[in-house]
């Protein structure tokens, strides 16, 4: 038996593409440094004004509130003046050290990353004009200037930029101490790195907290929106179920009457019989299609109610039930009472029911009043409750907040109008108008 060994040669170009993890890590680090501190370092990024809708600034007068928007700029100018005072006390040429101390701080308001490089460049430029036996490599003014610049730039940029600034600062201090530190009695590289690290750590914690608050706010907004949509869909599903029952009942009546109508006429003409047959077939087809389409909104465990859907004629029974639950409620009816379309009657009944349920839930012990007005062109409803008694005596029951949404959905379905809000007496009022076309009223 002969063994054949095959040797796979790697092309020279492929070996050059395979890099070690250390090399890739260093390349990624240099890429991050270039992106954060070099690329568009002197891009124009003006400092934004402070919001004036906070709990404190909101209380300020109008003119003073406009000035309060410049608070971040004023703080930076104040920090520049403090650094100037530190840098020009007991130093050499104050006219030279002053601009080298102030300019980098002021530049942070328009070009933050560029201000960092200006501070790094101003540090060695200021050394010949200071005390040659002082601390190295940061003069007092340069120390205050660079620390202020680090803080402001870290606040205005992301956390990785702050880390790179600290690394560059540490590299500068180490190189300066290594090459020229022996000529001086003391060095302040250590204090600069320790203090700047603590400051940048605090800024990073502030960034993390701010991002967390923004995420929580965004999540709460999304949750509230989804809850509102879910409530709306649930209410629409309920309305669709009820309308299914109402329309299905009427279509069934049409089909039955169309089938029985020819037998009520003696010797009906063939044209009339065919017309009734067509009416019945269309009614049955519409009923089948209605059950097929609207039936999908029913839950698997949903059962159609045995009793007909309630109307305003059943309102007295509803009021009796809520009175048994402890709510004192009165009813007032104005106008000529007449039968309205069943969809309007059902919606009006549900609106009154939900409004009284909200009174029981949120204002226990209060009294309520239901006003029904039969007016030309529609139906008016007004459900109002008084102020609840002392909350220490009766505790309200928090609800899910779906009642008002459901009522508005029903009113919107009928192209009506609705207002809901607190009254001057401390109660709550719901006012609804449900339009009814003139043809429907005549037919009723």
PDB file of C-alpha atoms in Angstrom, residues 106-249:
ATOM      1  CA  UNK A 106     -13.644  79.337  25.249  1.00  0.00           C
ATOM      2  CA  UNK A 107     -13.156  77.264  22.093  1.00  0.00           C
ATOM      3  CA  UNK A 108     -14.987  74.350  23.782  1.00  0.00           C
ATOM      4  CA  UNK A 109     -18.238  76.217  23.082  1.00  0.00           C
ATOM      5  CA  UNK A 110     -17.818  75.901  19.293  1.00  0.00           C
ATOM      6  CA  UNK A 111     -15.169  73.241  18.535  1.00  0.00           C
ATOM      7  CA  UNK A 112     -14.890  70.884  21.527  1.00  0.00           C
ATOM      8  CA  UNK A 113     -12.392  68.318  20.183  1.00  0.00           C
ATOM      9  CA  UNK A 114     -10.283  71.075  18.656  1.00  0.00           C
ATOM     10  CA  UNK A 115     -10.212  72.797  22.041  1.00  0.00           C
ATOM     11  CA  UNK A 116      -8.570  69.696  23.515  1.00  0.00           C
ATOM     12  CA  UNK A 117      -5.754  69.828  20.976  1.00  0.00           C
ATOM     13  CA  UNK A 118      -5.357  73.567  21.568  1.00  0.00           C
ATOM     14  CA  UNK A 119      -4.997  72.876  25.288  1.00  0.00           C
ATOM     15  CA  UNK A 120      -2.412  70.180  24.589  1.00  0.00           C
ATOM     16  CA  UNK A 121      -0.468  72.590  22.351  1.00  0.00           C
ATOM     17  CA  UNK A 122      -0.753  75.501  24.801  1.00  0.00           C
ATOM     18  CA  UNK A 123       0.731  73.477  27.665  1.00  0.00           C
ATOM     19  CA  UNK A 124       4.348  73.299  26.314  1.00  0.00           C
ATOM     20  CA  UNK A 125       4.072  76.792  24.789  1.00  0.00           C
ATOM     21  CA  UNK A 126       3.351  78.249  28.236  1.00  0.00           C
ATOM     22  CA  UNK A 127       6.330  76.597  29.936  1.00  0.00           C
ATOM     23  CA  UNK A 128       9.017  79.151  28.881  1.00  0.00           C
ATOM     24  CA  UNK A 129       6.957  82.018  30.300  1.00  0.00           C
ATOM     25  CA  UNK A 130       6.374  80.515  33.731  1.00  0.00           C
ATOM     26  CA  UNK A 131       8.493  79.792  36.778  1.00  0.00           C
ATOM     27  CA  UNK A 132      11.256  77.454  35.669  1.00  0.00           C
ATOM     28  CA  UNK A 133      11.453  75.921  39.154  1.00  0.00           C
ATOM     29  CA  UNK A 134       7.738  75.274  39.318  1.00  0.00           C
ATOM     30  CA  UNK A 135       5.891  72.048  38.775  1.00  0.00           C
ATOM     31  CA  UNK A 136       6.287  70.189  35.492  1.00  0.00           C
ATOM     32  CA  UNK A 137       4.857  69.853  32.838  1.00  0.00           C
ATOM     33  CA  UNK A 138       1.670  71.834  33.607  1.00  0.00           C
ATOM     34  CA  UNK A 139       1.858  75.364  34.921  1.00  0.00           C
ATOM     35  CA  UNK A 140      -0.946  76.267  37.357  1.00  0.00           C
ATOM     36  CA  UNK A 141      -2.929  78.021  34.638  1.00  0.00           C
ATOM     37  CA  UNK A 142      -2.324  75.220  32.164  1.00  0.00           C
ATOM     38  CA  UNK A 143      -3.364  72.677  34.808  1.00  0.00           C
ATOM     39  CA  UNK A 144      -6.677  74.459  35.420  1.00  0.00           C
ATOM     40  CA  UNK A 145      -7.185  75.066  31.695  1.00  0.00           C
ATOM     41  CA  UNK A 146      -6.587  71.466  30.650  1.00  0.00           C
ATOM     42  CA  UNK A 147      -8.733  70.042  33.448  1.00  0.00           C
ATOM     43  CA  UNK A 148     -11.588  72.371  32.491  1.00  0.00           C
ATOM     44  CA  UNK A 149     -11.264  71.497  28.810  1.00  0.00           C
ATOM     45  CA  UNK A 150     -11.302  67.775  29.598  1.00  0.00           C
ATOM     46  CA  UNK A 151     -14.477  68.195  31.644  1.00  0.00           C
ATOM     47  CA  UNK A 152     -16.366  70.299  29.084  1.00  0.00           C
ATOM     48  CA  UNK A 153     -15.351  68.170  26.102  1.00  0.00           C
ATOM     49  CA  UNK A 154     -16.269  64.988  27.964  1.00  0.00           C
ATOM     50  CA  UNK A 155     -19.701  66.464  28.714  1.00  0.00           C
ATOM     51  CA  UNK A 156     -20.227  67.381  25.071  1.00  0.00           C
ATOM     52  CA  UNK A 157     -18.963  64.140  23.516  1.00  0.00           C
ATOM     53  CA  UNK A 158     -19.317  60.423  24.176  1.00  0.00           C
ATOM     54  CA  UNK A 159     -17.564  58.343  26.812  1.00  0.00           C
ATOM     55  CA  UNK A 160     -14.987  56.840  24.443  1.00  0.00           C
ATOM     56  CA  UNK A 161     -13.749  60.297  23.496  1.00  0.00           C
ATOM     57  CA  UNK A 162     -13.152  61.078  27.169  1.00  0.00           C
ATOM     58  CA  UNK A 163     -11.113  57.888  27.530  1.00  0.00           C
ATOM     59  CA  UNK A 164      -8.947  58.781  24.531  1.00  0.00           C
ATOM     60  CA  UNK A 165      -8.336  62.296  25.864  1.00  0.00           C
ATOM     61  CA  UNK A 166      -7.154  60.855  29.153  1.00  0.00           C
ATOM     62  CA  UNK A 167      -4.832  58.430  27.330  1.00  0.00           C
ATOM     63  CA  UNK A 168      -3.310  61.234  25.240  1.00  0.00           C
ATOM     64  CA  UNK A 169      -2.889  63.363  28.371  1.00  0.00           C
ATOM     65  CA  UNK A 170      -1.166  60.494  30.171  1.00  0.00           C
ATOM     66  CA  UNK A 171       1.146  59.861  27.206  1.00  0.00           C
ATOM     67  CA  UNK A 172       2.115  63.529  27.080  1.00  0.00           C
ATOM     68  CA  UNK A 173       2.831  63.650  30.797  1.00  0.00           C
ATOM     69  CA  UNK A 174       4.907  60.452  30.751  1.00  0.00           C
ATOM     70  CA  UNK A 175       6.976  61.602  27.755  1.00  0.00           C
ATOM     71  CA  UNK A 176       7.521  65.030  29.291  1.00  0.00           C
ATOM     72  CA  UNK A 177       8.631  63.516  32.608  1.00  0.00           C
ATOM     73  CA  UNK A 178      10.898  61.006  30.903  1.00  0.00           C
ATOM     74  CA  UNK A 179      12.682  63.476  28.635  1.00  0.00           C
ATOM     75  CA  UNK A 180      12.768  66.643  30.724  1.00  0.00           C
ATOM     76  CA  UNK A 181      11.548  65.730  34.206  1.00  0.00           C
ATOM     77  CA  UNK A 182      15.044  65.402  35.678  1.00  0.00           C
ATOM     78  CA  UNK A 183      15.610  69.131  35.254  1.00  0.00           C
ATOM     79  CA  UNK A 184      12.788  70.010  37.672  1.00  0.00           C
ATOM     80  CA  UNK A 185      12.187  69.394  41.325  1.00  0.00           C
ATOM     81  CA  UNK A 186       8.645  68.034  41.033  1.00  0.00           C
ATOM     82  CA  UNK A 187       6.134  66.800  38.489  1.00  0.00           C
ATOM     83  CA  UNK A 188       2.364  67.156  38.492  1.00  0.00           C
ATOM     84  CA  UNK A 189       1.611  64.437  35.953  1.00  0.00           C
ATOM     85  CA  UNK A 190       0.332  62.152  38.702  1.00  0.00           C
ATOM     86  CA  UNK A 191      -2.080  64.686  40.195  1.00  0.00           C
ATOM     87  CA  UNK A 192      -3.313  65.601  36.691  1.00  0.00           C
ATOM     88  CA  UNK A 193      -4.018  61.967  35.816  1.00  0.00           C
ATOM     89  CA  UNK A 194      -5.689  61.193  39.137  1.00  0.00           C
ATOM     90  CA  UNK A 195      -7.883  64.302  39.223  1.00  0.00           C
ATOM     91  CA  UNK A 196      -8.799  64.064  35.532  1.00  0.00           C
ATOM     92  CA  UNK A 197      -9.604  60.376  35.900  1.00  0.00           C
ATOM     93  CA  UNK A 198     -11.998  61.124  38.772  1.00  0.00           C
ATOM     94  CA  UNK A 199     -13.621  63.968  36.841  1.00  0.00           C
ATOM     95  CA  UNK A 200     -14.002  61.927  33.659  1.00  0.00           C
ATOM     96  CA  UNK A 201     -15.356  59.006  35.659  1.00  0.00           C
ATOM     97  CA  UNK A 202     -18.018  61.269  37.132  1.00  0.00           C
ATOM     98  CA  UNK A 203     -18.883  62.580  33.666  1.00  0.00           C
ATOM     99  CA  UNK A 204     -19.108  59.018  32.340  1.00  0.00           C
ATOM    100  CA  UNK A 205     -21.476  58.071  35.152  1.00  0.00           C
ATOM    101  CA  UNK A 206     -23.585  61.124  34.265  1.00  0.00           C
ATOM    102  CA  UNK A 207     -23.643  60.030  30.615  1.00  0.00           C
ATOM    103  CA  UNK A 208     -24.687  56.506  31.589  1.00  0.00           C
ATOM    104  CA  UNK A 209     -27.478  57.781  33.811  1.00  0.00           C
ATOM    105  CA  UNK A 210     -28.688  60.195  31.147  1.00  0.00           C
ATOM    106  CA  UNK A 211     -28.752  57.468  28.505  1.00  0.00           C
ATOM    107  CA  UNK A 212     -30.601  55.172  30.900  1.00  0.00           C
ATOM    108  CA  UNK A 213     -33.198  57.863  31.608  1.00  0.00           C
ATOM    109  CA  UNK A 214     -33.662  58.462  27.885  1.00  0.00           C
ATOM    110  CA  UNK A 215     -34.136  54.752  27.273  1.00  0.00           C
ATOM    111  CA  UNK A 216     -36.624  54.500  30.131  1.00  0.00           C
ATOM    112  CA  UNK A 217     -38.540  57.523  28.839  1.00  0.00           C
ATOM    113  CA  UNK A 218     -38.581  56.116  25.321  1.00  0.00           C
ATOM    114  CA  UNK A 219     -39.721  52.727  26.613  1.00  0.00           C
ATOM    115  CA  UNK A 220     -42.469  54.321  28.693  1.00  0.00           C
ATOM    116  CA  UNK A 221     -43.630  56.274  25.658  1.00  0.00           C
ATOM    117  CA  UNK A 222     -43.695  53.124  23.540  1.00  0.00           C
ATOM    118  CA  UNK A 223     -45.456  51.210  26.305  1.00  0.00           C
ATOM    119  CA  UNK A 224     -48.117  53.900  26.698  1.00  0.00           C
ATOM    120  CA  UNK A 225     -48.624  54.017  22.940  1.00  0.00           C
ATOM    121  CA  UNK A 226     -48.915  50.236  22.675  1.00  0.00           C
ATOM    122  CA  UNK A 227     -51.281  50.148  25.644  1.00  0.00           C
ATOM    123  CA  UNK A 228     -53.455  52.787  24.003  1.00  0.00           C
ATOM    124  CA  UNK A 229     -53.454  50.874  20.719  1.00  0.00           C
ATOM    125  CA  UNK A 230     -54.288  47.622  22.495  1.00  0.00           C
ATOM    126  CA  UNK A 231     -57.140  49.310  24.336  1.00  0.00           C
ATOM    127  CA  UNK A 232     -58.418  50.740  21.080  1.00  0.00           C
ATOM    128  CA  UNK A 233     -58.267  47.374  19.355  1.00  0.00           C
ATOM    129  CA  UNK A 234     -60.013  45.658  22.253  1.00  0.00           C
ATOM    130  CA  UNK A 235     -62.780  48.239  22.188  1.00  0.00           C
ATOM    131  CA  UNK A 236     -63.113  47.967  18.428  1.00  0.00           C
ATOM    132  CA  UNK A 237     -63.339  44.204  18.778  1.00  0.00           C
ATOM    133  CA  UNK A 238     -66.144  44.588  21.305  1.00  0.00           C
ATOM    134  CA  UNK A 239     -67.961  47.045  19.053  1.00  0.00           C
ATOM    135  CA  UNK A 240     -67.521  44.739  16.074  1.00  0.00           C
ATOM    136  CA  UNK A 241     -69.022  41.854  18.025  1.00  0.00           C
ATOM    137  CA  UNK A 242     -72.016  43.925  19.049  1.00  0.00           C
ATOM    138  CA  UNK A 243     -72.525  45.295  15.545  1.00  0.00           C
ATOM    139  CA  UNK A 244     -72.265  41.774  14.206  1.00  0.00           C
ATOM    140  CA  UNK A 245     -75.161  40.751  16.407  1.00  0.00           C
ATOM    141  CA  UNK A 246     -77.211  43.839  15.504  1.00  0.00           C
ATOM    142  CA  UNK A 247     -76.681  43.644  11.746  1.00  0.00           C
ATOM    143  CA  UNK A 248     -77.037  39.871  11.663  1.00  0.00           C
ATOM    144  CA  UNK A 249     -80.402  40.170  13.422  1.00  0.00           C
TER     145      UNK A 249
END
